């Protein structure tokens, strides 16, 4: 039996980052951030294209200078994915990228300074329908809040967020999303839980500076897992000291594991042991890398022997159970045919691709009939 996700999502106001809806009943979006020099247009466009190919819904780009804003203009013209410009302090940069077609401004109103400058940014955002992301981070908490709380705490993060929110409220601007990030899992989770009950805007989740690929993935999965289980979270970014494409892959894996999104192949594979009748790990590595381009959801079970093989294979779209002299392939939960070890990977790849093509055709027929 397969269980449905029991998660009931928090009802949030919906905003649009370009064509991507965030909040409300929109799928939880996965975003990442470029780590190239924004002024190197060619390298940044290439990285954004790799992120698009990995199915990033939204990409954030740092725009730290006017020179970078000019580069942003060229970058914008060459990619399709919605772009968020990450700006600190300088309202002139925000106005420039708004003019050049940014899809979201990541800027904290309280950091802009003079009232007329804040108003100018908000007027431009209103005029061009550009939402704002308020991003509060435990590592850059205001000095007076650090003094008041002694150290970053969930309450301090929320108080900081509320200052920025108050400014937007005063200017009657509600199209924003918010993050209250910390590298400490408990602090981030507590801060998000606190703020989730106080505002209706969508929440951008992340465990900031989570670490390298392995540690950061685990930390992010644990932190975001707790929040997502509470129904909190409308868009996510996994912060890894790694290739940004990995952030997108990990983001999807987290959402897939909670059945909040489906994308590509959901592999069910055993860890293997001396009972394995084929090289489970080698087969999995090969299949994962060969099938990285697949975006249509499909459950594939790769199990080394009959201990758990038939049970898992019956629940999958395609299942493989190791056996001697032949391995058994299940299709749609039914025993279908046998295959020998030397042909295993090629055979499974072809079978999966045929099944995907069939599924895609069926989906198209359904849409055409609707
Ligand atoms: S399914 Fe079989 S091969 Fe895989 S770990 Fe379990 S006992 Fe070992």
Short mmCIF file of C-alpha atoms and ligand atoms in Angstrom, two decimals:
data_model
loop_
_atom_site.label_atom_id
_atom_site.label_comp_id
_atom_site.label_asym_id
_atom_site.label_seq_id
_atom_site.Cartn_x
_atom_site.Cartn_y
_atom_site.Cartn_z
CA UNK A 1 0.00 0.00 0.00
CA UNK A 2 1.27 3.49 -0.84
CA UNK A 3 0.52 6.26 1.65
CA UNK A 4 -0.62 9.68 0.51
CA UNK A 5 1.13 12.71 1.98
CA UNK A 6 -0.68 13.69 5.20
CA UNK A 7 0.67 17.26 4.99
CA UNK A 8 -1.86 20.09 5.17
CA UNK A 9 -0.18 23.22 3.89
CA UNK A 10 -0.51 26.54 5.66
CA UNK A 11 -2.76 28.85 3.68
CA UNK A 12 -0.67 31.69 2.37
CA UNK A 13 -1.29 34.60 0.07
CA UNK A 14 -0.15 33.86 -3.47
CA UNK A 15 2.42 35.98 -5.26
CA UNK A 16 4.10 35.57 -8.63
CA UNK A 17 7.83 35.49 -9.28
CA UNK A 18 7.63 36.01 -13.04
CA UNK A 19 5.43 33.18 -14.26
CA UNK A 20 5.96 31.03 -11.14
CA UNK A 21 3.25 31.18 -8.48
CA UNK A 22 4.52 31.05 -4.90
CA UNK A 23 2.13 30.43 -2.03
CA UNK A 24 -1.55 29.58 -2.01
CA UNK A 25 -2.04 26.20 -3.61
CA UNK A 26 0.96 26.53 -5.93
CA UNK A 27 3.48 23.67 -5.85
CA UNK A 28 6.39 24.38 -3.53
CA UNK A 29 9.02 25.88 -5.81
CA UNK A 30 12.71 25.00 -5.78
CA UNK A 31 15.26 27.72 -6.17
CA UNK A 32 18.98 28.16 -6.23
CA UNK A 33 21.49 30.96 -6.58
CA UNK A 34 24.33 31.53 -9.00
CA UNK A 35 27.86 31.61 -7.61
CA UNK A 36 29.59 33.01 -10.67
CA UNK A 37 30.73 36.62 -10.89
CA UNK A 38 27.55 38.34 -12.12
CA UNK A 39 29.67 40.68 -14.26
CA UNK A 40 30.87 37.61 -16.16
CA UNK A 41 27.69 37.42 -18.23
CA UNK A 42 28.73 34.36 -20.21
CA UNK A 43 29.58 32.26 -17.13
CA UNK A 44 26.44 33.38 -15.27
CA UNK A 45 24.15 32.64 -18.22
CA UNK A 46 25.79 29.22 -18.60
CA UNK A 47 25.22 28.45 -14.93
CA UNK A 48 21.60 29.63 -15.04
CA UNK A 49 21.02 27.40 -18.07
CA UNK A 50 22.39 24.42 -16.13
CA UNK A 51 20.04 25.29 -13.28
CA UNK A 52 17.13 25.57 -15.72
CA UNK A 53 18.03 22.17 -17.16
CA UNK A 54 17.96 20.78 -13.61
CA UNK A 55 14.39 22.22 -13.33
CA UNK A 56 15.10 25.11 -10.97
CA UNK A 57 11.84 27.08 -10.77
CA UNK A 58 13.51 30.34 -9.75
CA UNK A 59 17.15 31.51 -9.79
CA UNK A 60 18.67 34.23 -7.60
CA UNK A 61 21.56 36.35 -8.80
CA UNK A 62 23.68 38.68 -6.66
CA UNK A 63 23.73 42.24 -7.93
CA UNK A 64 26.26 43.99 -5.72
CA UNK A 65 27.14 46.96 -7.97
CA UNK A 66 25.86 49.12 -10.82
CA UNK A 67 28.23 47.25 -13.12
CA UNK A 68 26.53 44.02 -12.03
CA UNK A 69 23.14 45.63 -12.71
CA UNK A 70 24.24 46.27 -16.31
CA UNK A 71 25.38 42.65 -16.56
CA UNK A 72 22.03 41.59 -15.10
CA UNK A 73 20.29 43.31 -18.00
CA UNK A 74 22.20 41.18 -20.49
CA UNK A 75 21.70 38.03 -18.44
CA UNK A 76 17.94 38.68 -18.21
CA UNK A 77 17.73 38.85 -21.99
CA UNK A 78 19.32 35.44 -22.44
CA UNK A 79 17.45 33.17 -20.00
CA UNK A 80 13.81 32.30 -19.38
CA UNK A 81 13.69 31.23 -15.74
CA UNK A 82 12.39 33.88 -13.28
CA UNK A 83 15.27 35.83 -11.75
CA UNK A 84 15.53 37.28 -8.27
CA UNK A 85 18.09 40.06 -7.83
CA UNK A 86 19.89 39.91 -4.49
CA UNK A 87 20.59 43.45 -3.36
CA UNK A 88 21.86 44.80 -0.09
CA UNK A 89 21.37 48.43 0.89
CA UNK A 90 21.73 50.26 -2.45
CA UNK A 91 18.31 51.39 -3.64
CA UNK A 92 19.74 52.65 -6.95
CA UNK A 93 20.65 49.10 -7.92
CA UNK A 94 17.13 47.95 -7.04
CA UNK A 95 15.63 50.68 -9.25
CA UNK A 96 17.97 49.76 -12.10
CA UNK A 97 17.18 46.03 -12.10
CA UNK A 98 13.47 46.83 -11.75
CA UNK A 99 13.81 48.82 -14.95
CA UNK A 100 15.71 45.94 -16.59
CA UNK A 101 13.04 43.36 -15.89
CA UNK A 102 13.75 41.59 -12.61
CA UNK A 103 11.10 39.14 -11.34
CA UNK A 104 11.68 39.65 -7.61
CA UNK A 105 13.85 41.91 -5.46
CA UNK A 106 15.59 40.39 -2.50
CA UNK A 107 16.08 43.49 -0.43
CA UNK A 108 15.31 44.30 3.18
CA UNK A 109 13.37 47.58 3.34
CA UNK A 110 14.87 48.39 6.73
CA UNK A 111 18.36 48.30 5.25
CA UNK A 112 17.70 50.79 2.44
CA UNK A 113 17.90 53.83 4.70
CA UNK A 114 16.07 57.09 4.04
CA UNK A 115 12.29 56.99 3.75
CA UNK A 116 12.28 58.56 0.24
CA UNK A 117 14.63 55.82 -1.01
CA UNK A 118 12.46 53.06 0.43
CA UNK A 119 9.41 54.69 -1.10
CA UNK A 120 11.11 54.92 -4.50
CA UNK A 121 11.89 51.17 -4.48
CA UNK A 122 8.40 50.21 -3.35
CA UNK A 123 6.79 52.52 -5.94
CA UNK A 124 8.88 50.87 -8.67
CA UNK A 125 7.93 47.41 -7.37
CA UNK A 126 4.24 48.35 -7.32
CA UNK A 127 4.45 49.92 -10.75
CA UNK A 128 6.04 46.85 -12.33
CA UNK A 129 4.33 44.17 -10.22
CA UNK A 130 7.61 43.01 -8.74
CA UNK A 131 7.38 41.17 -5.43
CA UNK A 132 9.99 41.50 -2.71
CA UNK A 133 11.70 38.91 -0.61
CA UNK A 134 12.56 39.98 2.90
CA UNK A 135 15.50 37.85 3.97
CA UNK A 136 16.38 37.83 7.66
CA UNK A 137 19.51 35.94 8.56
CA UNK A 138 20.85 35.10 12.03
CA UNK A 139 24.35 36.01 10.83
CA UNK A 140 23.44 39.61 9.98
CA UNK A 141 20.98 40.57 12.69
CA UNK A 142 20.75 44.29 13.52
CA UNK A 143 23.18 45.44 16.21
CA UNK A 144 20.46 46.66 18.60
CA UNK A 145 18.67 43.31 18.38
CA UNK A 146 21.94 41.52 19.08
CA UNK A 147 22.31 43.69 22.18
CA UNK A 148 18.69 43.21 23.24
CA UNK A 149 18.72 39.41 22.90
CA UNK A 150 22.40 38.86 23.66
CA UNK A 151 22.69 36.48 20.68
CA UNK A 152 20.56 35.48 17.71
CA UNK A 153 17.34 33.82 18.86
CA UNK A 154 14.12 32.88 17.04
CA UNK A 155 12.39 35.85 18.69
CA UNK A 156 15.16 38.19 17.55
CA UNK A 157 14.84 36.92 13.97
CA UNK A 158 11.09 37.46 14.06
CA UNK A 159 11.43 40.94 15.56
CA UNK A 160 13.84 41.84 12.79
CA UNK A 161 11.44 40.48 10.17
CA UNK A 162 8.58 42.48 11.69
CA UNK A 163 10.51 45.72 11.32
CA UNK A 164 10.81 45.16 7.58
CA UNK A 165 7.19 44.05 7.37
CA UNK A 166 6.02 47.18 9.21
CA UNK A 167 7.72 49.35 6.60
CA UNK A 168 5.97 47.49 3.79
CA UNK A 169 2.66 47.69 5.66
CA UNK A 170 3.03 51.44 6.02
CA UNK A 171 3.57 51.69 2.27
CA UNK A 172 0.64 49.36 1.66
CA UNK A 173 2.79 46.74 -0.06
CA UNK A 174 1.74 43.13 0.54
CA UNK A 175 3.38 41.22 -2.33
CA UNK A 176 6.32 39.85 -0.46
CA UNK A 177 7.68 36.56 0.78
CA UNK A 178 9.86 36.10 3.77
CA UNK A 179 12.72 34.02 5.08
CA UNK A 180 14.09 33.83 8.63
CA UNK A 181 17.18 31.72 8.17
CA UNK A 182 19.75 30.42 10.60
CA UNK A 183 22.46 27.82 10.23
CA UNK A 184 21.24 26.27 13.50
CA UNK A 185 18.39 23.90 12.62
CA UNK A 186 16.45 24.43 15.87
CA UNK A 187 16.69 28.20 15.62
CA UNK A 188 15.55 28.31 12.00
CA UNK A 189 12.66 25.90 12.66
CA UNK A 190 11.49 27.83 15.73
CA UNK A 191 11.71 31.19 13.90
CA UNK A 192 9.72 29.93 10.92
CA UNK A 193 7.09 28.41 13.22
CA UNK A 194 6.76 31.71 15.08
CA UNK A 195 6.41 33.87 11.99
CA UNK A 196 4.12 31.42 10.16
CA UNK A 197 1.28 32.18 12.54
CA UNK A 198 1.74 35.94 12.36
CA UNK A 199 1.65 36.74 8.65
CA UNK A 200 -0.19 35.46 5.61
CA UNK A 201 2.63 35.93 3.10
CA UNK A 202 4.46 32.95 1.60
CA UNK A 203 7.56 31.67 3.35
CA UNK A 204 10.86 30.96 1.66
CA UNK A 205 12.54 28.16 3.60
CA UNK A 206 16.21 27.50 4.03
CA UNK A 207 18.83 26.47 6.53
CA UNK A 208 21.45 29.05 5.75
CA UNK A 209 25.12 28.15 5.33
CA UNK A 210 24.13 24.55 5.91
CA UNK A 211 27.54 23.18 4.93
CA UNK A 212 28.99 20.97 2.22
CA UNK A 213 27.11 18.56 -0.01
CA UNK A 214 26.64 15.74 2.49
CA UNK A 215 26.35 17.61 5.81
CA UNK A 216 24.35 20.45 4.29
CA UNK A 217 21.95 18.06 2.64
CA UNK A 218 21.28 16.26 5.91
CA UNK A 219 20.91 19.48 7.92
CA UNK A 220 18.58 20.98 5.32
CA UNK A 221 16.53 17.80 5.04
CA UNK A 222 16.05 17.61 8.80
CA UNK A 223 15.19 21.31 9.21
CA UNK A 224 13.00 21.67 6.15
CA UNK A 225 11.46 18.27 6.81
CA UNK A 226 10.15 19.45 10.19
CA UNK A 227 8.71 22.64 8.73
CA UNK A 228 7.24 21.04 5.63
CA UNK A 229 5.59 18.40 7.81
CA UNK A 230 3.93 21.31 9.67
CA UNK A 231 2.65 22.56 6.33
CA UNK A 232 5.04 25.53 6.43
CA UNK A 233 6.95 26.54 3.33
CA UNK A 234 6.07 27.78 -0.15
CA UNK A 235 9.47 27.91 -1.82
CA UNK A 236 12.79 26.39 -0.77
CA UNK A 237 16.47 26.93 -1.29
CA UNK A 238 19.04 24.43 -0.09
CA UNK A 239 22.23 26.34 0.75
CA UNK A 240 25.18 24.11 -0.04
CA UNK A 241 28.86 24.82 -0.40
CA UNK A 242 28.64 22.85 -3.65
CA UNK A 243 27.59 23.19 -7.29
CA UNK A 244 24.23 25.07 -7.24
CA UNK A 245 22.77 22.34 -9.47
CA UNK A 246 23.13 20.03 -6.46
CA UNK A 247 20.95 22.44 -4.45
CA UNK A 248 18.15 21.98 -6.95
CA UNK A 249 18.53 18.19 -6.98
CA UNK A 250 18.49 18.02 -3.17
CA UNK A 251 15.50 20.39 -3.01
CA UNK A 252 13.50 18.12 -5.25
CA UNK A 253 14.53 15.02 -3.37
CA UNK A 254 13.28 16.57 -0.11
CA UNK A 255 9.95 17.48 -1.67
CA UNK A 256 9.67 14.09 -3.39
CA UNK A 257 10.31 12.26 -0.13
CA UNK A 258 7.34 14.09 1.43
CA UNK A 259 5.25 13.64 -1.73
CA UNK A 260 4.95 17.40 -2.08
CA UNK A 261 6.32 17.37 -5.64
CA UNK A 262 7.08 14.70 -8.13
CA UNK A 263 9.85 15.00 -10.65
CA UNK A 264 11.82 12.37 -12.49
CA UNK A 265 12.45 8.91 -11.23
CA UNK A 266 11.74 7.97 -7.66
CA UNK A 267 14.22 5.14 -7.12
CA UNK A 268 13.55 2.56 -4.46
CA UNK A 269 16.80 0.64 -4.05
CA UNK A 270 18.11 -1.69 -1.39
CA UNK A 271 21.53 -1.00 0.14
CA UNK A 272 22.66 -4.47 -1.07
CA UNK A 273 24.33 -7.23 0.94
CA UNK A 274 25.87 -10.63 0.29
CA UNK A 275 22.50 -11.91 -0.91
CA UNK A 276 22.52 -9.59 -3.92
CA UNK A 277 22.30 -11.34 -7.26
CA UNK A 278 23.60 -8.35 -9.23
CA UNK A 279 25.70 -5.28 -8.42
CA UNK A 280 22.96 -3.10 -6.91
CA UNK A 281 25.13 -0.07 -6.21
CA UNK A 282 26.82 -0.10 -9.62
CA UNK A 283 23.46 -0.51 -11.35
CA UNK A 284 21.92 2.35 -9.36
CA UNK A 285 24.84 4.73 -10.00
CA UNK A 286 24.69 4.00 -13.71
CA UNK A 287 20.90 4.36 -13.94
CA UNK A 288 20.86 7.59 -11.93
CA UNK A 289 23.44 9.24 -14.14
CA UNK A 290 21.97 7.96 -17.43
CA UNK A 291 18.43 9.04 -16.50
CA UNK A 292 19.17 12.47 -15.05
CA UNK A 293 17.32 14.15 -17.92
CA UNK A 294 14.00 12.47 -17.08
CA UNK A 295 11.43 14.80 -15.50
CA UNK A 296 8.28 12.68 -15.79
CA UNK A 297 7.57 10.97 -12.45
CA UNK A 298 8.06 7.20 -12.33
CA UNK A 299 8.63 4.75 -9.47
CA UNK A 300 11.45 2.30 -10.16
CA UNK A 301 12.50 -0.39 -7.66
CA UNK A 302 15.99 -1.90 -7.88
CA UNK A 303 16.29 -4.67 -5.29
CA UNK A 304 19.11 -7.20 -5.03
CA UNK A 305 17.24 -10.39 -4.08
CA UNK A 306 13.89 -11.94 -3.34
CA UNK A 307 13.90 -10.99 0.36
CA UNK A 308 12.37 -7.57 -0.33
CA UNK A 309 12.33 -7.56 -4.13
CA UNK A 310 8.83 -8.79 -4.96
CA UNK A 311 7.15 -6.62 -2.31
CA UNK A 312 8.81 -3.45 -3.56
CA UNK A 313 8.53 -4.36 -7.26
CA UNK A 314 4.77 -4.85 -6.96
CA UNK A 315 4.36 -1.23 -5.76
CA UNK A 316 6.54 0.32 -8.49
CA UNK A 317 5.92 1.18 -12.15
CA UNK A 318 8.99 -0.87 -13.01
CA UNK A 319 10.64 -3.23 -10.55
CA UNK A 320 13.70 -5.42 -10.64
CA UNK A 321 14.26 -8.31 -8.25
CA UNK A 322 17.63 -10.04 -8.26
CA UNK A 323 17.59 -13.80 -8.88
CA UNK A 324 19.84 -16.61 -10.11
CA UNK A 325 20.37 -17.31 -12.96
CA UNK A 326 17.97 -14.59 -14.09
CA UNK A 327 16.65 -11.42 -12.52
CA UNK A 328 12.94 -10.82 -12.64
CA UNK A 329 11.43 -7.64 -14.06
CA UNK A 330 8.01 -6.42 -12.95
CA UNK A 331 5.98 -3.96 -15.01
CA UNK A 332 3.02 -2.19 -13.39
CA UNK A 333 3.39 -4.45 -10.38
CA UNK A 334 3.14 -7.69 -12.40
CA UNK A 335 5.89 -10.24 -13.12
CA UNK A 336 6.78 -9.58 -16.74
CA UNK A 337 10.07 -11.07 -17.97
CA UNK A 338 13.58 -12.10 -17.02
CA UNK A 339 16.91 -10.47 -17.70
CA UNK A 340 20.52 -11.50 -17.19
CA UNK A 341 23.17 -9.44 -15.42
CA UNK A 342 25.25 -8.32 -18.45
CA UNK A 343 22.20 -6.69 -20.12
CA UNK A 344 20.72 -5.30 -16.92
CA UNK A 345 21.52 -1.58 -17.13
CA UNK A 346 20.87 -1.14 -20.89
CA UNK A 347 17.71 -3.18 -20.58
CA UNK A 348 16.34 -1.19 -17.64
CA UNK A 349 17.23 2.15 -19.19
CA UNK A 350 15.36 1.24 -22.40
CA UNK A 351 12.39 -0.08 -20.48
CA UNK A 352 12.19 3.05 -18.32
CA UNK A 353 12.45 5.34 -21.36
CA UNK A 354 9.71 3.40 -23.17
CA UNK A 355 7.49 3.65 -20.11
CA UNK A 356 8.17 7.38 -19.78
CA UNK A 357 7.33 7.97 -23.47
CA UNK A 358 4.08 6.02 -23.01
CA UNK A 359 3.18 7.99 -19.88
CA UNK A 360 3.90 11.30 -21.59
CA UNK A 361 1.73 10.32 -24.56
CA UNK A 362 -1.09 9.26 -22.22
CA UNK A 363 -0.85 12.61 -20.42
CA UNK A 364 -0.99 14.48 -23.75
CA UNK A 365 -4.05 12.45 -24.81
CA UNK A 366 -5.74 13.25 -21.50
CA UNK A 367 -5.09 16.98 -21.94
CA UNK A 368 -6.32 16.85 -25.56
CA UNK A 369 -9.55 15.15 -24.44
CA UNK A 370 -10.16 17.58 -21.59
S1 LIG B 1 16.97 -6.90 -0.58
FE1 LIG B 1 18.29 -8.68 -0.53
S2 LIG B 1 20.21 -7.95 -1.40
FE2 LIG B 1 19.05 -6.16 -0.86
S3 LIG B 1 19.81 -5.66 1.17
FE3 LIG B 1 17.94 -6.89 1.42
S4 LIG B 1 18.64 -8.99 1.65
FE4 LIG B 1 20.37 -7.79 0.83
#
